[in-house]
Coordinates of C-alpha atoms in Angstrom, one line a residue:
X982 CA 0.0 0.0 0.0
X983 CA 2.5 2.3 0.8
X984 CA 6.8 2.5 1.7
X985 CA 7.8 2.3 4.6
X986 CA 10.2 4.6 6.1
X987 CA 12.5 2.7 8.7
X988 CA 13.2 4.6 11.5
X989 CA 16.6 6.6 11.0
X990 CA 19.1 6.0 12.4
X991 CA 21.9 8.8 13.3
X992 CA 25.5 8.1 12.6
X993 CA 26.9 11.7 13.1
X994 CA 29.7 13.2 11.7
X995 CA 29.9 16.9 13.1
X996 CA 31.1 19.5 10.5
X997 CA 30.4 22.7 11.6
X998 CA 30.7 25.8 9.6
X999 CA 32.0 29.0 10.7
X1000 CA 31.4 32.3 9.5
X1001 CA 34.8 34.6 9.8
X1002 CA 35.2 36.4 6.6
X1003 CA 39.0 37.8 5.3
X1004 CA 40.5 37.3 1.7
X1005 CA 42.9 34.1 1.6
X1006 CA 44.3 34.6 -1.8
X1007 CA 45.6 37.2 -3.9
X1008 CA 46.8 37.4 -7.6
X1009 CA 50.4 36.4 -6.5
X1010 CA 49.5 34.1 -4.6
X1011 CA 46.5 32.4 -6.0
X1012 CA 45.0 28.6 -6.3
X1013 CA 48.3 27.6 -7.7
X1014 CA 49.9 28.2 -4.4
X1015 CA 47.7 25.8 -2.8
X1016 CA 49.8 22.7 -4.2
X1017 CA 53.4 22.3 -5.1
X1018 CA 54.2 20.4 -8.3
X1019 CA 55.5 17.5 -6.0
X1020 CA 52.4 17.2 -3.9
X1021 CA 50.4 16.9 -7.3
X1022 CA 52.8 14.6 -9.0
X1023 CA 52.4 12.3 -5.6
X1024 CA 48.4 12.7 -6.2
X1025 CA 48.6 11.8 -9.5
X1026 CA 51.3 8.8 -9.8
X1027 CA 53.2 10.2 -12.8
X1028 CA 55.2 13.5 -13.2
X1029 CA 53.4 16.4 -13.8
X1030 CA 54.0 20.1 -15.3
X1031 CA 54.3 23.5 -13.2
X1032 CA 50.6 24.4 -12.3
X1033 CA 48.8 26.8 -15.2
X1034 CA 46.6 29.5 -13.9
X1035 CA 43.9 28.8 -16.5
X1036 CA 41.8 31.8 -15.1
X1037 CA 42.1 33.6 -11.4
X1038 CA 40.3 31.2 -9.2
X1039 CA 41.5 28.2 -11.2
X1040 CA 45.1 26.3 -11.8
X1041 CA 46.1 22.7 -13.6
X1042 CA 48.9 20.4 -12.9
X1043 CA 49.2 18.2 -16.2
X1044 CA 50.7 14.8 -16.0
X1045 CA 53.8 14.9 -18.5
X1046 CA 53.1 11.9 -20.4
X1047 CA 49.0 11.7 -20.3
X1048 CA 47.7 15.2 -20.5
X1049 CA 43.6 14.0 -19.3
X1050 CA 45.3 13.2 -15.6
X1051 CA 45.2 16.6 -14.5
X1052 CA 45.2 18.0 -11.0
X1053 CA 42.8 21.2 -10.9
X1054 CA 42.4 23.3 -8.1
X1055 CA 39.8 25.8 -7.9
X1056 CA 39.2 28.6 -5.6
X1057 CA 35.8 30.2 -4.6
X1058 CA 36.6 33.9 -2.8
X1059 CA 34.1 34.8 -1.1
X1060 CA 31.8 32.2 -1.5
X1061 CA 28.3 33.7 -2.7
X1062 CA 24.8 31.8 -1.9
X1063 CA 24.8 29.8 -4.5
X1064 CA 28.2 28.4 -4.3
X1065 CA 27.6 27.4 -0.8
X1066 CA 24.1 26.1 -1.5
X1067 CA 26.2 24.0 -4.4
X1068 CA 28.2 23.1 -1.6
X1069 CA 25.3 22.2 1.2
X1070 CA 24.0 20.1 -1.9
X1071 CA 27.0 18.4 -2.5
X1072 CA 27.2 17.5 1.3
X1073 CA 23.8 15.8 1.4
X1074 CA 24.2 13.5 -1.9
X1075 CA 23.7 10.2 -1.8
X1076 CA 26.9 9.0 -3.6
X1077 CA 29.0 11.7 -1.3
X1078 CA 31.5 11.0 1.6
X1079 CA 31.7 13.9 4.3
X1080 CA 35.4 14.2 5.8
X1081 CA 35.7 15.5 9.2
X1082 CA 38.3 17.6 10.1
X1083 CA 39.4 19.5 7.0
X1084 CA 38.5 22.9 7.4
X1085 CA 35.1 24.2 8.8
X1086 CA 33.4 21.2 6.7
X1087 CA 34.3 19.5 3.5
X1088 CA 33.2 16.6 1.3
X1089 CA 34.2 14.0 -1.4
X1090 CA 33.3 12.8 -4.5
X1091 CA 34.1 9.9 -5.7
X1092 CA 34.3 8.3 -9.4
X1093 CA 36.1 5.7 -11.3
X1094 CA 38.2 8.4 -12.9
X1095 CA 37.7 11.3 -10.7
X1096 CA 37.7 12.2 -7.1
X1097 CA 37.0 15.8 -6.4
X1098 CA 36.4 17.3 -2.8
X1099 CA 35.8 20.7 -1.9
X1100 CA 36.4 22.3 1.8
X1101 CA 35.2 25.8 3.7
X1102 CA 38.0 27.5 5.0
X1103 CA 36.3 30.7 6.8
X1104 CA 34.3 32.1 3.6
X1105 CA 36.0 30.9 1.0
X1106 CA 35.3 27.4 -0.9
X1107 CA 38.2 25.4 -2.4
X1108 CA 37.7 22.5 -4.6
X1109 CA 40.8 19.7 -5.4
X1110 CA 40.4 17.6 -8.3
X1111 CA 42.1 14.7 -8.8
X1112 CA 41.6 13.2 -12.5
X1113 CA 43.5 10.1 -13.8
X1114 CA 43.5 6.8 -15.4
X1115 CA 46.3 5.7 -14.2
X1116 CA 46.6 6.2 -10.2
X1117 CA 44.6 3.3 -8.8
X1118 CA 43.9 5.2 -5.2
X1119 CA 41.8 8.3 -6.3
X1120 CA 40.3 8.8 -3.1
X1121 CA 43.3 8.6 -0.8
X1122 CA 44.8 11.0 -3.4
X1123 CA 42.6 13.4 -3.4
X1124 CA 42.0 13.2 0.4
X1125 CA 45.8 14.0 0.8
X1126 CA 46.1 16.7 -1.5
X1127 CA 43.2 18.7 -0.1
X1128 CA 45.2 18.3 2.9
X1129 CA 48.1 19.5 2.0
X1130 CA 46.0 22.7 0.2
X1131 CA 44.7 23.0 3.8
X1132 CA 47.8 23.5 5.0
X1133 CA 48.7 26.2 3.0
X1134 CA 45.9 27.9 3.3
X1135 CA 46.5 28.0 7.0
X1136 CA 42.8 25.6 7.2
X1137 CA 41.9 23.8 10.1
X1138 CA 42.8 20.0 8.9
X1139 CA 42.7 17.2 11.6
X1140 CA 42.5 13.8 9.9
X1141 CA 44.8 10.6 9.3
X1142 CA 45.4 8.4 5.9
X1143 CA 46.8 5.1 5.8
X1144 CA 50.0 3.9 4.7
X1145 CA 50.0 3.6 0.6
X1146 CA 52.7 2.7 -2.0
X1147 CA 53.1 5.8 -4.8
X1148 CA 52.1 4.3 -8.3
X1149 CA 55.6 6.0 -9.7
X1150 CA 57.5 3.6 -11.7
X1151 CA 61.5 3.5 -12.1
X1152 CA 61.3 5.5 -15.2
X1153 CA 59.0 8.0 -13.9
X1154 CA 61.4 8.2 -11.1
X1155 CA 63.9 10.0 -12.6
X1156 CA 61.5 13.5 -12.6
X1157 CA 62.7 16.9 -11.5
X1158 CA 60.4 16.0 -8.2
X1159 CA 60.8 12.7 -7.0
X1160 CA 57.7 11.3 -5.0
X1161 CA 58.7 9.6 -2.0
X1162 CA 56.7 6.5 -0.7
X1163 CA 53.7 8.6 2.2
X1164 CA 53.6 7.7 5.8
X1165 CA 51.0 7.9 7.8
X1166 CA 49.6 11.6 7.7
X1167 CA 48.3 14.0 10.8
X1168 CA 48.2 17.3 10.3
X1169 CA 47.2 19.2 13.1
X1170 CA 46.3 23.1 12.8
X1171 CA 44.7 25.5 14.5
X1172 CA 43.9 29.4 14.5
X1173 CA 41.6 32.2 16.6
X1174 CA 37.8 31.8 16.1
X1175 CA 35.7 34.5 15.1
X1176 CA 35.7 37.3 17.6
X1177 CA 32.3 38.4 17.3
X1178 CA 29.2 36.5 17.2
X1179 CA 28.2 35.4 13.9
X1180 CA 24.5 34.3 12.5
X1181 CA 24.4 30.6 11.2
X1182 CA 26.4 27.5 11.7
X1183 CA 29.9 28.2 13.9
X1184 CA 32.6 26.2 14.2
X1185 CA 33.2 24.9 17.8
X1186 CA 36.5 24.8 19.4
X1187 CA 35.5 20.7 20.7
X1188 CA 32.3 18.7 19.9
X1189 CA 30.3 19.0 23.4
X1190 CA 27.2 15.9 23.1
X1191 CA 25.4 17.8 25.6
X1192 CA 25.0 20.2 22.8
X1193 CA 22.2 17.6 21.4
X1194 CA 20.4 17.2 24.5
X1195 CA 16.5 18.1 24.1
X1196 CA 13.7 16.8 22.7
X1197 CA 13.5 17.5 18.3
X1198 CA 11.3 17.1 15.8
X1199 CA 10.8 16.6 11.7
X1200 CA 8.6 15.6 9.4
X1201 CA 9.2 13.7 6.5
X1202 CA 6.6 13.5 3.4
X1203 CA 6.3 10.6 0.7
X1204 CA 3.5 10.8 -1.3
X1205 CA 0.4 11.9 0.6
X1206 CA 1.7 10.1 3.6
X1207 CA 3.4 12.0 6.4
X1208 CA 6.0 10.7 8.8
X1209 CA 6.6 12.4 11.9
X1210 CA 10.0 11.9 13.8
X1211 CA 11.2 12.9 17.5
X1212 CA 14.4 12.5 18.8
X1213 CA 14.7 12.4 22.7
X1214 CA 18.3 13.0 24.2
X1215 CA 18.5 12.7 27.6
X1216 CA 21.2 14.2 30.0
X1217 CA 22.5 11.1 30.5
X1218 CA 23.2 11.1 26.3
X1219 CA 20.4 8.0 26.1
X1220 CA 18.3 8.8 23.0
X1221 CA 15.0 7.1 22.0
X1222 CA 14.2 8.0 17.9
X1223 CA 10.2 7.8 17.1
X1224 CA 8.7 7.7 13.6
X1225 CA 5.0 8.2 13.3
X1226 CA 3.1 7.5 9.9
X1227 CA -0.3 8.2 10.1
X1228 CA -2.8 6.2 8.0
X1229 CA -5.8 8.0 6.7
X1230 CA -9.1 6.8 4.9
X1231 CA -12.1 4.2 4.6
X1232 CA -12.6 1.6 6.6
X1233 CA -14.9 -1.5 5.6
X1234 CA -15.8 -4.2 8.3
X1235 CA -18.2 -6.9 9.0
X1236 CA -18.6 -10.3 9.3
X1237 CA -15.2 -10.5 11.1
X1238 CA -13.8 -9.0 7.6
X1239 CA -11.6 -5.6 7.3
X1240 CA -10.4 -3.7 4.8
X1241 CA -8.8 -0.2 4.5
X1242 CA -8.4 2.0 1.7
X1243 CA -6.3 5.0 2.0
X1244 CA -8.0 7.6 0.4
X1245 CA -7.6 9.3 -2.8
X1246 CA -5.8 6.4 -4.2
X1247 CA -6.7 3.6 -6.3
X1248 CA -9.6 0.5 -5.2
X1249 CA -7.2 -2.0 -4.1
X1250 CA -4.1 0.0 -2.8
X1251 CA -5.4 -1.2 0.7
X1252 CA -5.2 -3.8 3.6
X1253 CA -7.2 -6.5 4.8
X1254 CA -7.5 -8.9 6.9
X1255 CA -9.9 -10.8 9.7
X1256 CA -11.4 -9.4 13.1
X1257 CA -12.6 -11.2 15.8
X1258 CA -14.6 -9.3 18.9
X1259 CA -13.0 -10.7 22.2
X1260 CA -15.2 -8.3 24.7
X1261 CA -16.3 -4.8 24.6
X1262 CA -13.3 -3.8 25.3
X1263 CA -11.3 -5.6 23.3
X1264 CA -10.6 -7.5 19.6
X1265 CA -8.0 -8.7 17.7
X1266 CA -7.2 -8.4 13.8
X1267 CA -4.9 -10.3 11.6
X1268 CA -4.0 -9.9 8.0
X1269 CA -1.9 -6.3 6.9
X1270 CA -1.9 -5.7 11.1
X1271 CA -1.9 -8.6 13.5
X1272 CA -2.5 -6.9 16.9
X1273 CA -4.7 -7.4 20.0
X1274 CA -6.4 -4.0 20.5
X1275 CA -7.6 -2.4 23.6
X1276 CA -10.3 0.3 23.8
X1277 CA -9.6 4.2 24.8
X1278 CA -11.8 6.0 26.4
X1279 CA -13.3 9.5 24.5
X1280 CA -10.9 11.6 27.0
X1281 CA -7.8 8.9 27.2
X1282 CA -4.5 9.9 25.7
X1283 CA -2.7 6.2 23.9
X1284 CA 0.1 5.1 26.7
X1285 CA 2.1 3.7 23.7
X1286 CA 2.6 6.9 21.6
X1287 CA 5.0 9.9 22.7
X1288 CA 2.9 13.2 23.5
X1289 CA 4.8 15.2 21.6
X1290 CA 4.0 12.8 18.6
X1291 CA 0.4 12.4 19.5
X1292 CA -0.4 15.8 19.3
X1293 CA 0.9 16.3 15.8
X1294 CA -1.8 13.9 13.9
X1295 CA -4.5 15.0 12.1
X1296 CA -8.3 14.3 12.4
X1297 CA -9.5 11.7 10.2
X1298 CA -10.7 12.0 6.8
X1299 CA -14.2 12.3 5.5
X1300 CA -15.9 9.9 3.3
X1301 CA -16.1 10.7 -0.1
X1302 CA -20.0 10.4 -0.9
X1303 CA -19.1 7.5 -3.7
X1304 CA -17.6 5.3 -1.1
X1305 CA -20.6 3.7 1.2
X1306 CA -19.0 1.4 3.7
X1307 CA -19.9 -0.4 6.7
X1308 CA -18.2 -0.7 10.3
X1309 CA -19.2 -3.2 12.6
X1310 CA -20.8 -1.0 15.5
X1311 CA -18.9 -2.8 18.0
X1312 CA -15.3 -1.3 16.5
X1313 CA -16.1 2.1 16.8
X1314 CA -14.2 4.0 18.7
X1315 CA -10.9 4.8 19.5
X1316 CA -7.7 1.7 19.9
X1317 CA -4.3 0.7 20.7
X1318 CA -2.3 -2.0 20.3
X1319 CA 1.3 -3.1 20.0
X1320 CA 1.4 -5.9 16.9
X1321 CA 3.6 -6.4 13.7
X1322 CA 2.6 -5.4 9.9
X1323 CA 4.6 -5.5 6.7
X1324 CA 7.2 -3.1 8.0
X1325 CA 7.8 -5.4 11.4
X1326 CA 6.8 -4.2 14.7
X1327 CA 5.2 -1.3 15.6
X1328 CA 2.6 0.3 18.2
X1329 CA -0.8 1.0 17.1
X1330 CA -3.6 3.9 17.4
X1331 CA -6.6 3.0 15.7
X1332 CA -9.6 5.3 15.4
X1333 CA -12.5 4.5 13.5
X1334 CA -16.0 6.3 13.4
X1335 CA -19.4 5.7 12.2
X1336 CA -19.1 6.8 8.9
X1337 CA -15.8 4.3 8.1
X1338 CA -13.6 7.5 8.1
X1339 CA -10.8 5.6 9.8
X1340 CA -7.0 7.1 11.2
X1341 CA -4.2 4.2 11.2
X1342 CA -1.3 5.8 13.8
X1343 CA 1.7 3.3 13.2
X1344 CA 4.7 4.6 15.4
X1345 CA 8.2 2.6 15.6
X1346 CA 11.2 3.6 18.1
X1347 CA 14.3 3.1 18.4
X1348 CA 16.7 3.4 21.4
X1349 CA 20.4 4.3 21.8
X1350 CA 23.8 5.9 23.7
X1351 CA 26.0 9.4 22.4
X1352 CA 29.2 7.6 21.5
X1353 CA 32.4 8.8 20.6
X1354 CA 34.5 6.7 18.2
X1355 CA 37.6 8.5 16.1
X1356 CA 36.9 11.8 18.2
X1357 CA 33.4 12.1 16.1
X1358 CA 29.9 11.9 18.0
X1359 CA 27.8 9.1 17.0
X1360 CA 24.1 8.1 18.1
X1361 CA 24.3 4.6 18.4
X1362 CA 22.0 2.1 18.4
X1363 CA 21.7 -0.4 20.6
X1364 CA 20.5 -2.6 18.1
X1365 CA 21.7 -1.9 14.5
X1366 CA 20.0 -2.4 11.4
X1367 CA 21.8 -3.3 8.2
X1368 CA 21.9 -0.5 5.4
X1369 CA 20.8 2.8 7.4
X1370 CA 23.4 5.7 8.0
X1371 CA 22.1 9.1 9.0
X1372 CA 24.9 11.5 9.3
X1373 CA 24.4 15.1 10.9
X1374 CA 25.8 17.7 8.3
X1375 CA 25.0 21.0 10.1
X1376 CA 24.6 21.8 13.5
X1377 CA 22.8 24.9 14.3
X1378 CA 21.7 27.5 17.4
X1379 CA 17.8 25.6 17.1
X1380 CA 18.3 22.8 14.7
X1381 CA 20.1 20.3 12.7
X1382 CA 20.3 18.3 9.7
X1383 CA 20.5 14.6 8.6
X1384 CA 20.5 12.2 5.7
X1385 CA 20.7 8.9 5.2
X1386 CA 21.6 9.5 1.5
X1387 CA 17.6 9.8 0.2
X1388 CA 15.9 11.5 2.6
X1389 CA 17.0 15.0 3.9
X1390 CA 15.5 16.0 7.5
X1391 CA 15.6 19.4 9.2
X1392 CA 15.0 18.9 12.6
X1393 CA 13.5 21.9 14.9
X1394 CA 14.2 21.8 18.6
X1395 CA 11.0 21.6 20.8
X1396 CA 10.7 24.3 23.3
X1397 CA 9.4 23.0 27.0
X1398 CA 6.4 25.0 26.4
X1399 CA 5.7 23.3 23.4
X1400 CA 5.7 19.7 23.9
X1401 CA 3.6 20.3 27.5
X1402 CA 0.9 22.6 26.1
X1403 CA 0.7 23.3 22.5
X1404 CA -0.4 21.0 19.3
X1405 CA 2.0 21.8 17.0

């Protein structure tokens, strides 16, 4: 009937922008300055030519022998909107790789022939390009290269890279700038932070977790149905991750038959299944939900949904006048239940009413610790689920930002007041 959306969950790697402004680069000293002819000749595996300044924010180092390996480096100064909404773009694709500790955020590229990965360095935006056939390790290359333009620049960089062998042969050996087998890299750099407050993400001087402590919210959209998440962090750095997906349309049942359609879709996008009436109180359904449900009373708040998340649903939908249906009289009324349905198991708020308009409330949680693993912040589960990776790209004053690589979530931070006495 519909997709689920698994629960996310959040495998954060912090990179925090900063806002201080201040020209980097001049004519003389331009993007060409940013690598030597050695570090690109290491990058590429071959020897290379002096860097051409193709325009003023661009340079090329050509390999010697193969002129389509080419190491580019380009230079953004300042960095307008739209080259760092290119840039917040680039950090949430799918088929990207975010690299922590390289300036105030950067991120990689990868192809068979082509790495590129571009880093912030205060409000500037510099891209490395690795190009080649040739070098087997594009990646690593790439990685180190940007490192080394770091350094220059006098950029923040803070990372490792294993041990490698340089793809140089004898022959190649015998260039004006020899490449010398890389050890294991760390590059360690640090400078003042802003000294005014600035508006938008800043760069902290550590990653605190009890920055993410609080109770947040999003909202996810797929079609006409909505998914609403909350993520609990306590004190303590326990988190507890909620997804509610709520279920609208018409419901049909008698005779210990039940179907649902959602509505404004087509007949047959729906689930079935059997009912069977245990006491007034109580019934229990198989089929598309197999759950034991208990009646509510008109005034009772569901003990298995979050308040926060209960009070974001919606009222039920109203029939359409070409859809007659009929509801056994003993299932009106408002449910819960804790079962299992297509996506696995889940809790349950079932309200149906007289005229078959029916809500479907299916919320699924997940529970884990703030851990810290390669000095990066990471919400993990205690029980992990193959294939899901939500990384947090941006960290701000009232919110952040995840993606799993498909879905894209802005997350708002609930105010006290909020989750105790407003429906959001």
């Amino acid at each position: 009937m519909f997709r689920r959306v698994p629960p996310f969950l959040i495998f954060p790697l912090f990179l925090l922008s900063c806002g201080e402004s201040g020209r980097l680069f001049t004519s003389e000293n331009g993007p060409c300055s940013l690598v030597t002819v050695a570090e690109a000749q290491e990058a590429l595996g071959e020897p290379v030519l002096e860097g051409i300044l193709t325009d003023p924010t661009t340079c090329l180092f050509k390999a010697q022998r193969h002129e389509n390996n080419v190491v580019t480096v380009q230079v953004d100064e300042p960095a307008g909107k739209d080259q760092r909404a290119w840039f917040n773009k680039e950090r949430l694709r799918r088929d990207s790789r975010l690299i922590a500790g390289l300036g105030e955020g950067a991120v990689r590229v990868d192809s068979p022939t082509l790495s590129r990965l571009t880093f912030l360095h205060r409000d500037v935006l510099v891209t490395v390009i690795v190009a080649s056939t040739k070098q087997k390790h594009l990646s690593e290359s790439v990685t180190r290269l940007s490192l080394a333009a770091a350094s220059h620049s006098g950029a923040t960089s803070t990372t490792s890279l294993p041990h490698t062998v340089s793809n140089l042969t004898p022959k190649d050996g015998a260039s004006p700038h020899p490449v010398s087998r890389p050890t294991p890299v760390m590059l360690s750099q640090t400078r003042p932070g802003p000294s005014d407050a600035q508006s938008g993400p800043q760069k902290a001087p550590a990653l605190d977790p009890t920055h993410l402590v609080g109770t947040w919210h999003s909202r996810l959209t797929q079609g006409t149905t909505q998914h609403d998440m909350l993520l609990i962090i306590k004190p303590n750095l326990a988190w507890s991750l909620s997804s509610m997906m709520q279920f609208d349309g018409v419901l049909n049942a008698e005779a210990g038959l039940w179907s649902l359609e959602r509505a404004n879709t087509f007949k047959g996008l729906g689930w079935k299944g059997t009912y069977r009436k245990k006491t007034a109180n109580s019934f229990s359904s198989t089929g598309s939900v197999q759950a034991t449900w208990s009646r509510l009373t008109p005034d009772q708040d569901p003990t298995l949904v979050p308040t926060e998340l209960w009070k974001l649903r919606r009222d039920a939908t109203s029939v359409p006048v070409f859809q007659i249906k009929t509801v056994d009289p003993d299932l009106v009324g408002q449910w819960e239940a804790t079962g299992t349905y297509a996506g696995g198991s889940a809790a349950f708020v079932w309200g149906i009413k007289p005229s078959a308009a029916t809500d479907l409330l299916i919320v699924e949680s997940l529970r884990g610790t703030v851990q810290t693993k390669n000095n990066l912040l990471q919400l993990q589960p205690i029980k992990k689920q193959k294939g899901q990776r939500v990384s947090i790209v941006a960290l701000y004053d009232h919110g952040l930002t995840t993606t799993d690589g498909k879905n894209t979530l802005r997350w708002s931070k609930l105010s006290p007041e909020l989750t105790e006495d407003h429906q959001l």
